[in-house]
Amino acid sequence: MNGPFAKKVALVTGAGSGIGEACAKTLAARGAQVVVADIDVGRAQRVVGEIKAAGGAAAAIAADVAHPASVEALVQFVTRTYGGLDVAVNNAGIGGELNPAGSYSVDGWDRVIKVNLNGVFYCMRSEIPAMLARGGGVIVNMASILGSVGFANSAAYVAAKHGLLGLTKTAALEYATQGIRVTSVGPGFIATPLLDILDAPTKEAIAALHPMKRLGRSEEVAALVCFLASDEASFITGSYHVVDGGYTAQ
Ligand code: NAP
């Protein structure tokens, strides 16, 4: 397919649903060959089927970002299948337990940190050597507005997303002269299955916290991710970009 990502190879984690699915589909529609990775390979295969039906190129693979060996195998699959890696969207994440810090379980804390923070680190440490071998690349890490502000009952999630911003800045500094740009994205609350643990009145109350008085759409996040991953963003690195209907402007 033609487009700004023609001949580029892109990897999206957690791409079997929600924001990751939208990122994979938008990158493919703009010409990228996309590896659709998810802990649930059936979901990844569904997304790949839809991309191919729309004329795009994609491959599905099961990968659990909480395990470094799984991530290493994932990046090897990408380079073996498509010959290299140009764009990585480290998107996989979970919502986790909802409890105040004083009663948050240690297991719940460990699980969220393992997937949402360690998982992105594992991805970056495998992706960066593959990108260096190619002469450069772009990494977009999926943070949240909760990477810059707190949110009651979500200590582990908020801590992990704040950590992602530091990880992003540091890697950006380390590879700024080697052709690798690293940025992070901060969506407000987006209508995806991640919010399915909330009942309808809670979802409405959360939507009302955004000045635009609605939840965001996955495609609105994907549009920002694709801009950051494109050559149009060639002087952008180390930075954090919100797409939040005004939430953090308040
Ligand atoms: P989603 O619809 O639940 O999609 C996330 C996908 O990642 C799911 O298929 C999920 O599988 C998968 N996944 C979970 N753990 C994984 C692992 N260890 N390895 C690989 N894949 C894994 O969620 P989403 O709303 O699109 O969220 C995507 C990212 O955006 C997350 O990092 C989230 O924190 C961030 N974000 C979301 C919102 C929002 O309001 N939705 C706002 C800001 C930021 P399972 O369903 O089996 O867990």
Short mmCIF file of C-alpha atoms and ligand atoms in Angstrom, two decimals:
data_model
loop_
_atom_site.label_atom_id
_atom_site.label_comp_id
_atom_site.label_asym_id
_atom_site.label_seq_id
_atom_site.Cartn_x
_atom_site.Cartn_y
_atom_site.Cartn_z
CA MET A 1 0.00 0.00 0.00
CA ASN A 2 1.24 3.54 -0.74
CA GLY A 3 1.46 6.23 1.92
CA PRO A 4 3.90 7.87 4.33
CA PHE A 5 4.84 4.48 5.85
CA ALA A 6 5.39 2.64 2.56
CA LYS A 7 8.25 0.10 2.96
CA LYS A 8 8.30 0.75 6.75
CA VAL A 9 7.97 -2.09 9.21
CA ALA A 10 5.87 -1.33 12.30
CA LEU A 11 5.28 -3.32 15.48
CA VAL A 12 2.29 -2.64 17.75
CA THR A 13 1.89 -4.47 21.07
CA GLY A 14 -1.53 -5.06 22.59
CA ALA A 15 -2.84 -4.58 19.05
CA GLY A 16 -5.71 -7.04 19.32
CA SER A 17 -8.04 -4.45 20.85
CA GLY A 18 -8.75 -0.78 21.45
CA ILE A 19 -6.03 1.80 20.89
CA GLY A 20 -3.44 -0.72 19.68
CA GLU A 21 -5.86 -2.10 17.10
CA ALA A 22 -6.54 1.43 15.81
CA CYS A 23 -2.79 2.16 15.64
CA ALA A 24 -2.11 -1.05 13.71
CA LYS A 25 -4.93 -0.38 11.25
CA THR A 26 -3.98 3.27 10.71
CA LEU A 27 -0.29 2.45 10.18
CA ALA A 28 -1.27 -0.28 7.70
CA ALA A 29 -3.67 2.04 5.87
CA ARG A 30 -0.78 4.50 5.51
CA GLY A 31 1.46 1.87 3.93
CA ALA A 32 3.31 0.12 6.77
CA GLN A 33 3.82 -3.61 7.05
CA VAL A 34 2.49 -4.17 10.55
CA VAL A 35 3.21 -6.87 13.10
CA VAL A 36 0.10 -7.13 15.26
CA ALA A 37 1.15 -8.55 18.65
CA ASP A 38 -1.18 -9.39 21.50
CA ILE A 39 -1.30 -11.72 24.49
CA ASP A 40 -4.39 -13.20 22.79
CA VAL A 41 -3.31 -14.38 19.32
CA GLY A 42 -6.93 -14.91 18.20
CA ARG A 43 -7.57 -11.20 18.59
CA ALA A 44 -4.34 -10.36 16.75
CA GLN A 45 -5.38 -12.68 13.89
CA ARG A 46 -8.78 -10.97 13.65
CA VAL A 47 -7.09 -7.58 13.31
CA VAL A 48 -4.66 -8.92 10.69
CA GLY A 49 -7.60 -10.37 8.74
CA GLU A 50 -9.30 -6.96 8.73
CA ILE A 51 -6.09 -5.19 7.67
CA LYS A 52 -5.56 -7.63 4.79
CA ALA A 53 -9.20 -7.34 3.73
CA ALA A 54 -8.62 -3.58 3.46
CA GLY A 55 -5.57 -4.15 1.23
CA GLY A 56 -2.86 -3.79 3.86
CA ALA A 57 0.05 -6.01 4.92
CA ALA A 58 0.20 -7.48 8.42
CA ALA A 59 1.20 -10.53 10.45
CA ALA A 60 -0.11 -11.73 13.80
CA ILE A 61 1.86 -13.11 16.73
CA ALA A 62 1.20 -13.93 20.37
CA ALA A 63 3.44 -11.98 22.76
CA ASP A 64 3.25 -11.25 26.46
CA VAL A 65 5.17 -8.04 27.12
CA ALA A 66 5.54 -8.93 30.80
CA HIS A 67 8.11 -11.57 29.86
CA PRO A 68 11.45 -10.50 28.32
CA ALA A 69 11.89 -13.83 26.47
CA SER A 70 8.49 -13.41 24.81
CA VAL A 71 9.40 -9.86 23.77
CA GLU A 72 12.78 -10.96 22.42
CA ALA A 73 11.05 -13.66 20.36
CA LEU A 74 8.57 -11.06 19.13
CA VAL A 75 11.26 -8.69 17.84
CA GLN A 76 13.10 -11.63 16.23
CA PHE A 77 9.83 -12.56 14.49
CA VAL A 78 9.52 -8.98 13.18
CA THR A 79 13.05 -8.85 11.79
CA ARG A 80 12.84 -12.40 10.39
CA THR A 81 9.48 -11.74 8.72
CA TYR A 82 10.07 -8.24 7.34
CA GLY A 83 13.86 -7.77 7.47
CA GLY A 84 13.99 -5.03 10.13
CA LEU A 85 12.04 -2.70 12.41
CA ASP A 86 11.30 0.99 11.79
CA VAL A 87 8.38 1.90 14.08
CA ALA A 88 7.42 0.44 17.46
CA VAL A 89 4.26 1.37 19.32
CA ASN A 90 4.63 0.00 22.84
CA ASN A 91 0.94 0.04 23.67
CA ALA A 92 0.05 -3.12 25.63
CA GLY A 93 -1.28 -2.25 29.06
CA ILE A 94 -3.82 -3.17 31.71
CA GLY A 95 -5.99 -1.12 34.04
CA GLY A 96 -5.41 -3.22 37.13
CA GLU A 97 -6.83 -3.16 40.62
CA LEU A 98 -8.84 -0.16 41.86
CA ASN A 99 -8.03 0.53 45.51
CA PRO A 100 -6.51 3.30 47.62
CA ALA A 101 -2.76 3.01 48.19
CA GLY A 102 -3.22 1.94 51.82
CA SER A 103 -5.11 -1.19 50.79
CA TYR A 104 -3.64 -1.87 47.33
CA SER A 105 -2.53 -5.51 47.11
CA VAL A 106 1.15 -6.27 46.50
CA ASP A 107 0.21 -8.78 43.80
CA GLY A 108 -2.00 -6.19 42.07
CA TRP A 109 0.81 -3.63 42.23
CA ASP A 110 3.37 -6.10 40.84
CA ARG A 111 1.09 -7.14 37.95
CA VAL A 112 0.45 -3.57 36.76
CA ILE A 113 4.11 -2.55 37.05
CA LYS A 114 5.17 -5.73 35.27
CA VAL A 115 2.94 -5.15 32.24
CA ASN A 116 2.68 -1.34 32.04
CA LEU A 117 6.24 -0.34 32.97
CA ASN A 118 8.55 -3.35 32.83
CA GLY A 119 6.81 -4.47 29.61
CA VAL A 120 7.70 -1.23 27.84
CA PHE A 121 11.29 -1.47 29.07
CA TYR A 122 11.53 -5.07 27.79
CA CYS A 123 10.17 -3.93 24.42
CA MET A 124 12.60 -1.02 24.14
CA ARG A 125 15.66 -3.09 25.04
CA SER A 126 14.82 -5.54 22.25
CA GLU A 127 13.62 -2.95 19.71
CA ILE A 128 16.54 -0.52 20.02
CA PRO A 129 19.26 -2.93 18.80
CA ALA A 130 17.01 -3.89 15.85
CA MET A 131 16.53 -0.22 15.00
CA LEU A 132 20.25 0.55 15.35
CA ALA A 133 20.96 -2.28 12.90
CA ARG A 134 18.61 -0.52 10.45
CA GLY A 135 20.19 2.94 11.01
CA GLY A 136 17.32 4.36 13.09
CA GLY A 137 13.66 4.18 13.96
CA VAL A 138 10.85 5.60 16.05
CA ILE A 139 9.41 4.38 19.35
CA VAL A 140 6.06 5.65 20.63
CA ASN A 141 5.23 4.59 24.19
CA MET A 142 1.57 4.53 25.23
CA ALA A 143 1.39 6.43 28.51
CA SER A 144 -1.81 8.20 29.64
CA ILE A 145 -2.91 11.51 31.08
CA LEU A 146 -2.21 9.54 34.26
CA GLY A 147 1.47 9.83 33.32
CA SER A 148 1.30 13.46 34.41
CA VAL A 149 -1.56 13.71 36.96
CA GLY A 150 -2.82 11.44 39.74
CA PHE A 151 -6.08 9.49 39.86
CA ALA A 152 -7.58 8.08 43.06
CA ASN A 153 -7.55 4.29 43.51
CA SER A 154 -5.04 3.75 40.69
CA ALA A 155 -1.64 4.03 42.38
CA ALA A 156 0.07 1.28 40.39
CA TYR A 157 -1.29 2.46 37.02
CA VAL A 158 -0.41 6.09 37.73
CA ALA A 159 3.09 5.17 38.96
CA ALA A 160 3.73 2.98 35.91
CA LYS A 161 2.59 5.66 33.47
CA HIS A 162 4.66 8.37 35.23
CA GLY A 163 7.62 5.96 34.99
CA LEU A 164 7.06 5.60 31.26
CA LEU A 165 7.64 9.31 30.76
CA GLY A 166 11.04 9.07 32.47
CA LEU A 167 11.97 5.99 30.47
CA THR A 168 10.96 7.78 27.26
CA LYS A 169 13.00 10.91 28.05
CA THR A 170 16.10 8.93 29.01
CA ALA A 171 16.12 6.66 25.96
CA ALA A 172 15.48 9.70 23.75
CA LEU A 173 18.64 11.35 25.13
CA GLU A 174 20.68 8.18 24.75
CA TYR A 175 19.81 7.64 21.06
CA ALA A 176 19.16 11.19 19.81
CA THR A 177 22.25 11.18 17.59
CA GLN A 178 21.77 7.60 16.40
CA GLY A 179 18.58 8.10 14.42
CA ILE A 180 16.13 6.80 17.03
CA ARG A 181 13.34 9.09 18.25
CA VAL A 182 11.39 8.14 21.38
CA THR A 183 8.17 9.84 22.44
CA SER A 184 5.19 9.13 24.67
CA VAL A 185 1.48 9.72 24.23
CA GLY A 186 -1.01 10.63 26.93
CA PRO A 187 -4.59 9.74 26.03
CA GLY A 188 -7.47 10.89 28.17
CA PHE A 189 -10.12 8.26 28.85
CA ILE A 190 -10.81 6.43 25.60
CA ALA A 191 -13.83 4.21 24.85
CA THR A 192 -12.16 0.78 24.69
CA PRO A 193 -12.68 -2.58 26.42
CA LEU A 194 -10.18 -1.41 29.09
CA LEU A 195 -13.00 0.70 30.56
CA ASP A 196 -15.44 -2.22 30.60
CA ILE A 197 -14.81 -2.79 34.31
CA LEU A 198 -16.66 0.52 34.90
CA ASP A 199 -20.47 0.67 35.01
CA ALA A 200 -22.35 3.07 32.72
CA PRO A 201 -22.86 5.87 35.33
CA THR A 202 -19.14 5.79 36.20
CA LYS A 203 -18.22 5.99 32.50
CA GLU A 204 -20.54 8.99 32.12
CA ALA A 205 -18.98 10.66 35.15
CA ILE A 206 -15.50 10.09 33.73
CA ALA A 207 -16.54 11.42 30.32
CA ALA A 208 -17.79 14.58 32.07
CA LEU A 209 -14.31 15.18 33.55
CA HIS A 210 -13.09 16.03 30.04
CA PRO A 211 -13.85 19.62 28.93
CA MET A 212 -15.19 18.14 25.65
CA LYS A 213 -17.66 16.13 27.78
CA ARG A 214 -17.04 12.82 26.05
CA LEU A 215 -14.65 9.90 25.98
CA GLY A 216 -12.03 9.84 23.27
CA ARG A 217 -11.97 7.42 20.33
CA SER A 218 -9.11 5.02 19.63
CA GLU A 219 -8.73 6.51 16.14
CA GLU A 220 -8.05 9.93 17.67
CA VAL A 221 -5.10 8.44 19.57
CA ALA A 222 -3.90 6.53 16.51
CA ALA A 223 -3.79 9.75 14.47
CA LEU A 224 -1.36 11.30 17.00
CA VAL A 225 0.73 8.12 17.18
CA CYS A 226 1.03 8.04 13.39
CA PHE A 227 2.09 11.69 13.28
CA LEU A 228 4.79 11.09 15.92
CA ALA A 229 5.97 7.97 14.07
CA SER A 230 6.16 9.78 10.74
CA ASP A 231 8.97 11.80 9.17
CA GLU A 232 6.82 14.91 9.72
CA ALA A 233 7.82 14.64 13.39
CA SER A 234 11.54 14.45 12.58
CA PHE A 235 12.61 17.03 15.25
CA ILE A 236 10.40 15.57 18.00
CA THR A 237 11.97 13.31 20.62
CA GLY A 238 11.84 12.81 24.38
CA SER A 239 8.48 14.54 24.61
CA TYR A 240 5.04 13.66 25.95
CA HIS A 241 1.94 14.50 23.88
CA VAL A 242 -1.57 14.46 25.29
CA VAL A 243 -4.74 13.68 23.34
CA ASP A 244 -7.26 14.24 26.09
CA GLY A 245 -10.17 16.51 25.13
CA GLY A 246 -8.66 19.19 27.39
CA TYR A 247 -8.49 17.04 30.57
CA THR A 248 -5.01 18.16 31.66
CA ALA A 249 -5.59 21.81 30.70
CA GLN A 250 -7.83 22.24 33.76
P1 NAP B 1 -7.58 -2.75 25.61
O1 NAP B 1 -8.71 -2.46 24.69
O2 NAP B 1 -7.77 -3.62 26.81
O3 NAP B 1 -6.39 -3.34 24.70
C1 NAP B 1 -5.17 -3.73 25.25
C2 NAP B 1 -4.75 -5.04 24.61
O4 NAP B 1 -3.47 -5.42 25.18
C3 NAP B 1 -5.72 -6.18 24.96
O5 NAP B 1 -5.91 -7.04 23.85
C4 NAP B 1 -4.99 -6.87 26.10
O6 NAP B 1 -5.37 -8.20 26.32
C5 NAP B 1 -3.56 -6.76 25.62
N1 NAP B 1 -2.62 -7.08 26.69
C6 NAP B 1 -2.83 -7.01 28.03
N2 NAP B 1 -1.74 -7.41 28.68
C7 NAP B 1 -0.83 -7.75 27.73
C8 NAP B 1 0.48 -8.26 27.78
N3 NAP B 1 1.07 -8.54 28.96
N4 NAP B 1 1.15 -8.47 26.63
C9 NAP B 1 0.54 -8.21 25.45
N5 NAP B 1 -0.70 -7.76 25.33
C10 NAP B 1 -1.38 -7.52 26.46
O7 NAP B 1 -6.95 -1.42 26.19
P2 NAP B 1 -6.75 0.04 25.54
O8 NAP B 1 -7.69 0.94 26.21
O9 NAP B 1 -6.68 -0.03 24.08
O10 NAP B 1 -5.31 0.38 26.13
C11 NAP B 1 -4.13 0.35 25.35
C12 NAP B 1 -3.08 1.20 26.03
O11 NAP B 1 -3.58 2.54 26.14
C13 NAP B 1 -2.74 0.76 27.46
O12 NAP B 1 -1.36 0.93 27.67
C14 NAP B 1 -3.52 1.73 28.32
O13 NAP B 1 -2.93 1.91 29.58
C15 NAP B 1 -3.44 2.98 27.46
N6 NAP B 1 -4.48 3.97 27.76
C16 NAP B 1 -5.80 3.63 27.69
C17 NAP B 1 -6.76 4.59 28.00
C18 NAP B 1 -8.24 4.30 27.96
O14 NAP B 1 -9.00 5.09 28.56
N7 NAP B 1 -8.70 3.26 27.31
C19 NAP B 1 -6.34 5.86 28.38
C20 NAP B 1 -4.99 6.16 28.44
C21 NAP B 1 -4.07 5.20 28.13
P3 NAP B 1 -6.37 -8.50 27.55
O15 NAP B 1 -7.69 -7.88 27.19
O16 NAP B 1 -6.40 -9.99 27.60
O17 NAP B 1 -5.80 -7.87 28.79
#
